[in-house]
Short mmCIF file of C-alpha atoms and ligand atoms in Angstrom, two decimals:
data_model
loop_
_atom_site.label_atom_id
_atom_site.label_comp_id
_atom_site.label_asym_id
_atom_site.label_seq_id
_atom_site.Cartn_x
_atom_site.Cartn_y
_atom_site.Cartn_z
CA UNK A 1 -26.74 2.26 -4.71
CA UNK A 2 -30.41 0.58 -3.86
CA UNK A 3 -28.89 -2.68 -3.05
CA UNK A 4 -32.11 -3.92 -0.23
CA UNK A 5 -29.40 -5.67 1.78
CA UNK A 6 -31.89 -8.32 3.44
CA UNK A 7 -32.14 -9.87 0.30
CA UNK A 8 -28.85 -11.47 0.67
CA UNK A 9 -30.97 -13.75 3.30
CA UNK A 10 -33.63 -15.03 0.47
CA UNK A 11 -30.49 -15.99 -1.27
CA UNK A 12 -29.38 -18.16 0.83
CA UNK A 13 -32.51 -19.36 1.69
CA UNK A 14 -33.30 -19.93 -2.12
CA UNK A 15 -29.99 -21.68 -2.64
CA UNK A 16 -30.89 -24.00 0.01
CA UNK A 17 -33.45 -25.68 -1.88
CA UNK A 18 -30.81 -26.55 -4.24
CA UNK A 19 -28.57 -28.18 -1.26
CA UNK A 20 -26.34 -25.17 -1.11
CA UNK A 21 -25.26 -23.95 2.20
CA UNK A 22 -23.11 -20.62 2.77
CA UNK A 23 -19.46 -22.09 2.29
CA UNK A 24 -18.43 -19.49 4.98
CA UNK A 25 -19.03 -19.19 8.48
CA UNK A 26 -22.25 -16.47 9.49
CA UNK A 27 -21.17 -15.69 12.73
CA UNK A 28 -18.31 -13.61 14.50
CA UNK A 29 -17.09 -16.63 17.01
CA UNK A 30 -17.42 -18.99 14.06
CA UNK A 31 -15.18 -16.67 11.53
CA UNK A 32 -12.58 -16.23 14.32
CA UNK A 33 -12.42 -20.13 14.64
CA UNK A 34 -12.08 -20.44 11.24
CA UNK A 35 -9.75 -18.31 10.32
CA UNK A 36 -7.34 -19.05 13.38
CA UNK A 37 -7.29 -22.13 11.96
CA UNK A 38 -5.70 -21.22 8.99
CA UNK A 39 -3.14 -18.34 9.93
CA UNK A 40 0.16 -18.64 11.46
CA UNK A 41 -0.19 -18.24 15.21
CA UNK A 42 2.06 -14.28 14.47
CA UNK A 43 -0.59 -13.17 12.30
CA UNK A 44 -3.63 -14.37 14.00
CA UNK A 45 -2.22 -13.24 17.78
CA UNK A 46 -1.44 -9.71 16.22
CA UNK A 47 -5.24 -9.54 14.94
CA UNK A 48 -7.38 -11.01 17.30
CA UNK A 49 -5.11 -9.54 20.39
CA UNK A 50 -5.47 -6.35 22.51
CA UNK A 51 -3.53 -4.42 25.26
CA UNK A 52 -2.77 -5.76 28.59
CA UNK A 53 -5.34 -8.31 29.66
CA UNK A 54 -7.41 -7.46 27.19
CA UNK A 55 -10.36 -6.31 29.47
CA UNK A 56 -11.02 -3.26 27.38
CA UNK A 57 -11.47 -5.41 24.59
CA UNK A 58 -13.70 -7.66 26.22
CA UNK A 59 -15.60 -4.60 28.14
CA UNK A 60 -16.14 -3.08 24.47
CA UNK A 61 -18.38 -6.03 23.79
CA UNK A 62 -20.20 -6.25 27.15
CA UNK A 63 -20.98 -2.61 26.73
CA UNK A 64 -22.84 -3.84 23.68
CA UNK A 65 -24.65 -6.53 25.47
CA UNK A 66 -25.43 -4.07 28.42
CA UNK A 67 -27.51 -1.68 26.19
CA UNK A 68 -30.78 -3.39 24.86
CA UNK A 69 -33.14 -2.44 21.99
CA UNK A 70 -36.68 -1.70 22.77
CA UNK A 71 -38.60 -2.26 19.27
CA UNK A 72 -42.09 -0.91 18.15
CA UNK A 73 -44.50 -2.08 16.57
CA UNK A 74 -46.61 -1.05 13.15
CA UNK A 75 -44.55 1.52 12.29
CA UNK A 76 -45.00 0.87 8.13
CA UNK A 77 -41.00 -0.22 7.74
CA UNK A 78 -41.66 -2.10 3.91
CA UNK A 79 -39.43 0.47 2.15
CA UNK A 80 -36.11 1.08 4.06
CA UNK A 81 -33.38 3.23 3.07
CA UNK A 82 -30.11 3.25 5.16
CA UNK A 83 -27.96 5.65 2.82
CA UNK A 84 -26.25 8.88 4.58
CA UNK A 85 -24.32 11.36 3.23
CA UNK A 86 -20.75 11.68 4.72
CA UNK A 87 -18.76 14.59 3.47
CA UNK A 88 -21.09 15.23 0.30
CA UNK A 89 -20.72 11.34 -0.38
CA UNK A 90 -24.01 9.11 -0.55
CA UNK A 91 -23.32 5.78 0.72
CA UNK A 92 -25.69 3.20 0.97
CA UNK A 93 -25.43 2.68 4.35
CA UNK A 94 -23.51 3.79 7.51
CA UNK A 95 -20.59 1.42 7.76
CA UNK A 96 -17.35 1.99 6.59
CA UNK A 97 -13.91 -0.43 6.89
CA UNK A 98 -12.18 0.79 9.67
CA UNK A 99 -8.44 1.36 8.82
CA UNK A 100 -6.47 -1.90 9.43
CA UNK A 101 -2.94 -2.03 8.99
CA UNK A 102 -0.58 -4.80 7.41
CA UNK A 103 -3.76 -7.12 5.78
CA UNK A 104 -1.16 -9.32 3.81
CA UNK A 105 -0.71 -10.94 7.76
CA UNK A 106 -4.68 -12.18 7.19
CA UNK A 107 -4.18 -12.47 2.96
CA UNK A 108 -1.67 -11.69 0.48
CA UNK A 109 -3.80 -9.68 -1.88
CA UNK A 110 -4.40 -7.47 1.67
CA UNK A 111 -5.52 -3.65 1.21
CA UNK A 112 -6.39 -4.91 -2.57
CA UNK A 113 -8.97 -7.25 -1.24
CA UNK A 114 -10.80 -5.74 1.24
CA UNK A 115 -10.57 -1.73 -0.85
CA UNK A 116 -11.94 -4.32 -4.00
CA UNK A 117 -14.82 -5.14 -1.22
CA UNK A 118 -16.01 -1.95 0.18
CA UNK A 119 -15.84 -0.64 -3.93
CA UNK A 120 -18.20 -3.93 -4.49
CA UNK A 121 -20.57 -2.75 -1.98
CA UNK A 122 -20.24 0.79 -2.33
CA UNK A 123 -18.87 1.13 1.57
CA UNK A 124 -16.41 3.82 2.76
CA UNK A 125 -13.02 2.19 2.96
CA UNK A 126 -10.22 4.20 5.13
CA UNK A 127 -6.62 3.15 4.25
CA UNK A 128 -4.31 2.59 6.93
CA UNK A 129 -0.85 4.05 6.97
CA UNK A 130 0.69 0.86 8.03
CA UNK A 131 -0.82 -0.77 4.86
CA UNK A 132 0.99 -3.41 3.06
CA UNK A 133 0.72 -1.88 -0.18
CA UNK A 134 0.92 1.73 -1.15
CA UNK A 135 -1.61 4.29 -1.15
CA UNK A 136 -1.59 4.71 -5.24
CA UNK A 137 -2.07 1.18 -5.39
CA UNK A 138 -5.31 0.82 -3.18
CA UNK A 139 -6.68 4.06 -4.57
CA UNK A 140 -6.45 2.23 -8.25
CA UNK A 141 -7.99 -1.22 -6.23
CA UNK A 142 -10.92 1.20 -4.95
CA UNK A 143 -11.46 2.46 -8.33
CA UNK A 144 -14.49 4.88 -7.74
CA UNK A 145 -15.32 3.81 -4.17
CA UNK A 146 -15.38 6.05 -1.63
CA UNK A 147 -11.94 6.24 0.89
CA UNK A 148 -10.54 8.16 3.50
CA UNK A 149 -6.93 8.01 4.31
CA UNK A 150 -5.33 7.22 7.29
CA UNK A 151 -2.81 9.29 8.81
CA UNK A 152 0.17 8.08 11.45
CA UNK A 153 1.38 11.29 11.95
CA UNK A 154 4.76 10.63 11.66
CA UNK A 155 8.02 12.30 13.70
CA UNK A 156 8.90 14.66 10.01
CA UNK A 157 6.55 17.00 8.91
CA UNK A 158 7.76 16.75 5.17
CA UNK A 159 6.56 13.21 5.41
CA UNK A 160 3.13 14.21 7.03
CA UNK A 161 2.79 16.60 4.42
CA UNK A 162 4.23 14.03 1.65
CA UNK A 163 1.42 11.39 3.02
CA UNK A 164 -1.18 13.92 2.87
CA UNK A 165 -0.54 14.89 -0.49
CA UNK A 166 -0.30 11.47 -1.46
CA UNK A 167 -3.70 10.57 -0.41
CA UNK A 168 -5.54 13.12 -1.80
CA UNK A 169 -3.73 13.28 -5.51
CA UNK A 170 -5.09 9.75 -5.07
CA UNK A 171 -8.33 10.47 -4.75
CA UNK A 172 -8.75 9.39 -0.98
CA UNK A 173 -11.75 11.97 0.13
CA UNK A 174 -11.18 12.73 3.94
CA UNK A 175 -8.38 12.84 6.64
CA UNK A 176 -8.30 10.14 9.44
CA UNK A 177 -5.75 11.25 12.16
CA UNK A 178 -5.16 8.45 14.82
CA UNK A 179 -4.38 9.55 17.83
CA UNK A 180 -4.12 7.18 20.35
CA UNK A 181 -1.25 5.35 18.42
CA UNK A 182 2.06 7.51 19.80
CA UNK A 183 3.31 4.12 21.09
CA UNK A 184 2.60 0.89 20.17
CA UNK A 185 1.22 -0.25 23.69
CA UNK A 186 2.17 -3.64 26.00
CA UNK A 187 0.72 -6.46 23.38
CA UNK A 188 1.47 -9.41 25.51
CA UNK A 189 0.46 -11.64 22.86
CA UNK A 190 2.64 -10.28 20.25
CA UNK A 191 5.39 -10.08 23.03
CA UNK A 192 5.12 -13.57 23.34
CA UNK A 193 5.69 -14.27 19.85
CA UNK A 194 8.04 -11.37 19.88
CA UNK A 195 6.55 -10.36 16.70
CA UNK A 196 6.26 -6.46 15.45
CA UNK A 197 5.54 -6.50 11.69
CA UNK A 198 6.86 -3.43 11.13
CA UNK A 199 10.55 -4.27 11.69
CA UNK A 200 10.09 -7.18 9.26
CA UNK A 201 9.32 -4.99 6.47
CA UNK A 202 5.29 -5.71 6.56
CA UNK A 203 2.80 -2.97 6.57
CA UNK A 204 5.16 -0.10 5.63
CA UNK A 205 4.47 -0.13 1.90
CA UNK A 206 3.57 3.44 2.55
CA UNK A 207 7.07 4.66 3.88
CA UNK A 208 8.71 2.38 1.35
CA UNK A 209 7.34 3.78 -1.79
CA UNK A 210 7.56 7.30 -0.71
CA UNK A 211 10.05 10.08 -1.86
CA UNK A 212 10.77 12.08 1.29
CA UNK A 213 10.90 8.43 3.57
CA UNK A 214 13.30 6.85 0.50
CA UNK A 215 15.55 10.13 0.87
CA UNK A 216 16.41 9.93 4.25
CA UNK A 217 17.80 6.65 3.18
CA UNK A 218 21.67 6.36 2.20
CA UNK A 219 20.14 2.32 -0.27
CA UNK A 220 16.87 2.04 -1.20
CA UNK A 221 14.60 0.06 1.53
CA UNK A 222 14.74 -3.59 -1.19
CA UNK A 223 18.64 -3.17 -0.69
CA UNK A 224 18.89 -2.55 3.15
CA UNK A 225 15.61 -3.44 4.73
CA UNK A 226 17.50 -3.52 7.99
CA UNK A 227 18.24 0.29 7.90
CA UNK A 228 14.84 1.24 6.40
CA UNK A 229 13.34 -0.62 9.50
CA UNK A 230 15.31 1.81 11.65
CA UNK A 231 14.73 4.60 9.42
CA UNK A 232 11.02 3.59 10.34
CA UNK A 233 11.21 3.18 14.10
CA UNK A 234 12.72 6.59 14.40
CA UNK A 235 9.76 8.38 11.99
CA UNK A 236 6.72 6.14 13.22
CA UNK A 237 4.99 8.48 15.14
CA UNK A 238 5.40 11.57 16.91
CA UNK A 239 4.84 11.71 20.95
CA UNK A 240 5.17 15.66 21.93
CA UNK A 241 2.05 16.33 19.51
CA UNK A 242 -0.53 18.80 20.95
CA UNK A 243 -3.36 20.33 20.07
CA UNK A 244 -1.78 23.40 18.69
CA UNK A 245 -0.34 21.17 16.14
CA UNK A 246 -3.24 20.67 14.37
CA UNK A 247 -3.32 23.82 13.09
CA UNK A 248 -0.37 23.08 11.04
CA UNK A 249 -1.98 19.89 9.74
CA UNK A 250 -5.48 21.61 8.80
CA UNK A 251 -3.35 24.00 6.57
CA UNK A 252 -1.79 21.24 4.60
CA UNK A 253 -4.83 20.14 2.95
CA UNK A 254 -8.60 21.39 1.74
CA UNK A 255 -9.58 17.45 2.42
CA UNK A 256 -12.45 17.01 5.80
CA UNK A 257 -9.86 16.08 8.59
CA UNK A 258 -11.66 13.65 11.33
CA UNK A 259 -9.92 12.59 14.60
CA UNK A 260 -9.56 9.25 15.40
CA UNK A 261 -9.29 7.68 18.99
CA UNK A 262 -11.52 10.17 20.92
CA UNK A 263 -12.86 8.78 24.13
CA UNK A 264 -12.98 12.44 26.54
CA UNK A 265 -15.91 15.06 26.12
CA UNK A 266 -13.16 17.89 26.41
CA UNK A 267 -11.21 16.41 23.54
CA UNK A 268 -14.09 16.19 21.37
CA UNK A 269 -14.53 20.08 22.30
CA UNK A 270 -10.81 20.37 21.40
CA UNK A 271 -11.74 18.79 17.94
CA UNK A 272 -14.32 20.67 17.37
CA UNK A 273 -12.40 24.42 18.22
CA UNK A 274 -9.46 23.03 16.40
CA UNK A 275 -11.65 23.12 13.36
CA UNK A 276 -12.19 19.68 12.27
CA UNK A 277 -14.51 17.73 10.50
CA UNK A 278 -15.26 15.34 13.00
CA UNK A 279 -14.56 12.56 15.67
CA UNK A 280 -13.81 8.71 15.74
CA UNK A 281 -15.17 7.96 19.35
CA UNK A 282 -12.62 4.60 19.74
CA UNK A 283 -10.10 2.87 21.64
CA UNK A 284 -8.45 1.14 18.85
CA UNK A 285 -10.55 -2.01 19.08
CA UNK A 286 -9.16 -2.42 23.30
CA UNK A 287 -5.33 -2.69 21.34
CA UNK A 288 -4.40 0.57 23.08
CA UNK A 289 -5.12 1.64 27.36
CA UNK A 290 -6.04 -1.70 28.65
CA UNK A 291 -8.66 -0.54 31.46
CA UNK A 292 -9.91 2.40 29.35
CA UNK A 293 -13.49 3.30 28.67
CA UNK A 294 -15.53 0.82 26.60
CA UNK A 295 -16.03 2.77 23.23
CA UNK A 296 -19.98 2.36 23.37
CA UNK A 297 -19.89 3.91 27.03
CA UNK A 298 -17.75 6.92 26.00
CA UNK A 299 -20.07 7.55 22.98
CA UNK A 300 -23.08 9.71 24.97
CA UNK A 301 -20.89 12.43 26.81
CA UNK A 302 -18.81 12.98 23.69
CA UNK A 303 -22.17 13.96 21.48
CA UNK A 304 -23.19 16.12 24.33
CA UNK A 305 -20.09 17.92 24.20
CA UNK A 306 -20.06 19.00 20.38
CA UNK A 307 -22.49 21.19 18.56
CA UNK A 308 -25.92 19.30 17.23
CA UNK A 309 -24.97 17.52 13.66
CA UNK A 310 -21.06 17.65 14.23
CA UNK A 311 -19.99 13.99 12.77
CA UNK A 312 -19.48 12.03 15.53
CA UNK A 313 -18.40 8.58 14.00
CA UNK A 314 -17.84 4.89 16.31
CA UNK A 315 -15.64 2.14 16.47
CA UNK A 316 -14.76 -0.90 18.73
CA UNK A 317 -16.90 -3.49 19.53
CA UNK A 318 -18.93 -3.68 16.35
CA UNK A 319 -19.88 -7.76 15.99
CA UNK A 320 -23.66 -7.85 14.34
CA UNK A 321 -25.75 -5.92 12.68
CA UNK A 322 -28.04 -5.32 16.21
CA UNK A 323 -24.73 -3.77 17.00
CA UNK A 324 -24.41 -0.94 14.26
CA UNK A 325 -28.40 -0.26 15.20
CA UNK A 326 -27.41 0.62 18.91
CA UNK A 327 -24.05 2.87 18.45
CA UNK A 328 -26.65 4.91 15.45
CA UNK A 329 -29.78 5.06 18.40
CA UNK A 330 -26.52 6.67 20.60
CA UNK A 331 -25.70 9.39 18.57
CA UNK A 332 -22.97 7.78 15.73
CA UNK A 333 -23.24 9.09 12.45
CA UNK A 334 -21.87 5.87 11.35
CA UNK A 335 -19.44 2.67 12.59
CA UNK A 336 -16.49 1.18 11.23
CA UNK A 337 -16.04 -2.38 11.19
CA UNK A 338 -12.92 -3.40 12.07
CA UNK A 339 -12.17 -7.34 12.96
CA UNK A 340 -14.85 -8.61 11.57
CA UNK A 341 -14.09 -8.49 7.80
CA UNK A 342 -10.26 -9.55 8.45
CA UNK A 343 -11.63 -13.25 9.21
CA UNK A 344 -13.10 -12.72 6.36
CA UNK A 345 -10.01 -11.71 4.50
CA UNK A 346 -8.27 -14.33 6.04
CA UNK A 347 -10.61 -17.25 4.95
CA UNK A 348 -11.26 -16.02 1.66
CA UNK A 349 -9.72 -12.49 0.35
CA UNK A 350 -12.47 -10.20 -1.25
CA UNK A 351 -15.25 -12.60 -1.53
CA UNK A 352 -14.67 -13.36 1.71
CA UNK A 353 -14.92 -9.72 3.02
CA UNK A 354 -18.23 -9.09 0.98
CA UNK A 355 -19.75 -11.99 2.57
CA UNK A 356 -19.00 -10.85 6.59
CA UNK A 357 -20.06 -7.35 5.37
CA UNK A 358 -23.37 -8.76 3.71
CA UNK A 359 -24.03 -10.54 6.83
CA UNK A 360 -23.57 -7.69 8.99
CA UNK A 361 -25.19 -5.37 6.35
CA UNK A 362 -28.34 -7.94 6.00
CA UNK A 363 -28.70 -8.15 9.58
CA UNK A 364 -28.50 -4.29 10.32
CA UNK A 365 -31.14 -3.79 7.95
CA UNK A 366 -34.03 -6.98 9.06
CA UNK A 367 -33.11 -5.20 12.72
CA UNK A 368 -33.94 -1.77 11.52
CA UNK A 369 -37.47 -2.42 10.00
CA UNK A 370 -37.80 -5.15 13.17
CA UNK A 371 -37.46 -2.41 15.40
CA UNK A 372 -39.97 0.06 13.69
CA UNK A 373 -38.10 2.17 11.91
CA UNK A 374 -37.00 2.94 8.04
CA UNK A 375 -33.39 4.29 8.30
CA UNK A 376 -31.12 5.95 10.03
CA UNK A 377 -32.51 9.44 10.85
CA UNK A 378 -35.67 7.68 12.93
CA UNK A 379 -32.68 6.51 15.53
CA UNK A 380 -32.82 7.45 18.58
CA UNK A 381 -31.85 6.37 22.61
CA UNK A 382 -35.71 6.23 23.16
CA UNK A 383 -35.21 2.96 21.21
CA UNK A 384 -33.13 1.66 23.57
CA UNK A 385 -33.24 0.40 27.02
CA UNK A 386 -30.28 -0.07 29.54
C1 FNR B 401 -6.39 -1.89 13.96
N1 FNR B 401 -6.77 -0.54 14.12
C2 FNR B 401 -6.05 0.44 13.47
N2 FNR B 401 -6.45 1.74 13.58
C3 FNR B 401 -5.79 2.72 12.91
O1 FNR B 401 -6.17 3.88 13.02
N3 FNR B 401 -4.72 2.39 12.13
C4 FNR B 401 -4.26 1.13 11.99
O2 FNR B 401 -3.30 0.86 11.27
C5 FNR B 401 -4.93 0.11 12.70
N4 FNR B 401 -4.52 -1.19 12.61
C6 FNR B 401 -5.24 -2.19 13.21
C7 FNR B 401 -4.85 -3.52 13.05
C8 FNR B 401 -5.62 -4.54 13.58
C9 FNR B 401 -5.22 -5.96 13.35
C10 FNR B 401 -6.81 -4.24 14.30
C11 FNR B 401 -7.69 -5.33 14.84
C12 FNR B 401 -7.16 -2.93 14.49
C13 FNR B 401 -7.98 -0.19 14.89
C14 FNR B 401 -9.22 -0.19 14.00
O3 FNR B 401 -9.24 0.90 13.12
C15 FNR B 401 -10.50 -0.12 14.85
O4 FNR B 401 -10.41 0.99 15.72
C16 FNR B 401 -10.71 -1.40 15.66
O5 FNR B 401 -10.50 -2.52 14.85
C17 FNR B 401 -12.10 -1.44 16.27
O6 FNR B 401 -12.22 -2.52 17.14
P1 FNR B 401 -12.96 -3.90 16.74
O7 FNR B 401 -14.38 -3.56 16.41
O8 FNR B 401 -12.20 -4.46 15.57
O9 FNR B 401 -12.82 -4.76 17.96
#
């Protein structure tokens, strides 16, 4: 796809003469207002919040303010092109959805909406295994957009497997394994609420509607929610993994397997001897290790540590487009965007998603040729300045 992405600012320049102002908010404090304003305070706390006191969350951002870009001049930028490959994919640019579980909190269409969005736009979409609908369903939402699954590796192997197969008879094109997820960490704002989706029957479409979860049941999960909810806490997610145990998972399926929640050179070395695909360098948006690492900070030592060109990918902290320029001059392949498109979900489903990610996307690229350069590959740290 050629889509020039600035454009989307001409149109809404051009619709101004005509009176007509952008009926949704442009930027990331405004979105969050707005959309707090219309969720119930359970769903909003359980998106917006973070672990502990929520430094890491904050420190993600500040890490993004701390780094500066240092743009040149004449550098010939009229014809820009910000499309990678990922996994023998073209996308048009290096942003994908990062993988958000239980969406119907922000929207009711959910996973429909925002894997409807990233198909619109061409964008990687990774589905979350705490998604409120299944994975057939979003696969037939994405139609022929590009999406990764991703994996909660659960306590039963037979339902790893089941998951994995799952996703790629679906057509999902790469393995995300989350890592940093064993245990739900200390979420004193959904504490305070005292609200866990999960045990209310939201964001486990996944487990519901599949074979191996539904035969450990004695009634279907519609009849006895209460039980499948157990059934659920018992399979969520498996504690005494190692990295031996990845073997076992890279034999289940031909699919690239990437590993999400990487913050440590030595486990990106891990990765990389453990024979996958790539790394996710994040800390789960801050929800995880209060006091850990901001994401952009961890990002340099982990692409020293692996071999030139192994796909090191980012998340946490992503708010602008002069964002997804500095994690690419680090060393990331490419970002996911995570809390930004949910306001948008929240305010408006798909449409609304498309519009954050046009922002973002529109922004990204006027920064790109602003700072001298035509795409991607002309990145570098000597573009930045700390
Ligand atoms: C997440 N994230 C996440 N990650 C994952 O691997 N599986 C999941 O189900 C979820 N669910 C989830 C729910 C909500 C509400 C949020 C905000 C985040 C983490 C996500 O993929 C990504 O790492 C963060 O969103 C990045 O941080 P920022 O940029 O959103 O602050």
């Amino acid at each position: 796809m050629a889509e020039h992405f600035a454009n989307f600012q001409n149109s809404i320049y051009l619709a101004g003469l005509g009176d007509v102002r952008p009926d949704l908010p442009l930027t990331y404090p405004e979105l969050e207002a707005a959309a707090r304003g219309k969720l119930r305070p359970e769903a909003y706390g359980y998106i917006a919040g973070a672990a502990g006191s929520e430094d890491t969350l904050r420190e993600n951002l500040e890490a993004f303010r701390r780094h500066r870009l240092l743009p040149r001049m004449l550098k010939g930028v009229a014809e820009r092109d910000h499309s990678i490959e990922l996994f023998g994919r073209m996308v048009p640019a290096p942003a994908l959805l990062a993988p958000i579980g239980v969406q119907t909190l922000a929207h009711q269409e959910g996973e429909l909406a925002s894997a409807r969005a990233a198909a619109a736009l061409g964008l990687g979409y990774v589905l979350s295994t705490a998604s409120s609908h299944s994975i057939e369903q979003v696969a037939e939402a994405s139609g022929g957009g590009p999406r990764w699954y991703q994996l909660y590796w659960p306590r039963d192997r037979e339902l790893a497997t089941s998951f994995v197969a799952r996703a790629e008879n679906a057509g999902f094109e790469a393995i995300v394994v989350t890592l940093d997820t064993h245990h739900l960490a200390w979420r004193p704002r959904d504490l305070t609420l005292a609200f866990l989706p999960f045990i209310r029957g939201e964001g486990v479409a996944v487990y519901w509607s599949d074979p191996v979860f539904r035969g450990g049941l004695e009634s279907a999960p519609e009849d006895d929610p209460a039980a499948a909810a157990l059934h659920w806490v018992s399979l969520f997610s498996d504690p005494g993994l190692r990295w031996e145990d990845l073997a076992w998972l890279r034999a289940q399926t031909r699919l690239p397997i990437l590993l999400k929640g990487i913050l440590h050179p030595d486990d990106a070395r891990h990765a990389v001897e453990a024979r996958m695909d790539g790394v996710i360098v994040s800390n789960h948006g801050g929800r995880q290790v209060d006091g850990a690492v901001a994401s952009l900070d961890a990002l340099p030592r982990v692409i020293q540590a692996v071999p030139p060109g192994f796909p090191v990918l980012f998340d946490s902290g992503i708010r602008t487009g002069a964002d997804i320029v500095k994690a690419l001059a680090l060393g990331a392949r490419a970002v996911l965007i995570g809390r930004p498109w949910m306001w948008g979900l929240a305010l408006a489903g798909q449409a609304g998603v498309e519009h954050v990610l046009r922002c973002l996307l529109a922004e990204f690229d006027l920064t790109m040729g602003l700072i001298g350069v035509t795409g991607p590959a002309e990145l570098g740290p000597d573009l930045l300045s700390r």
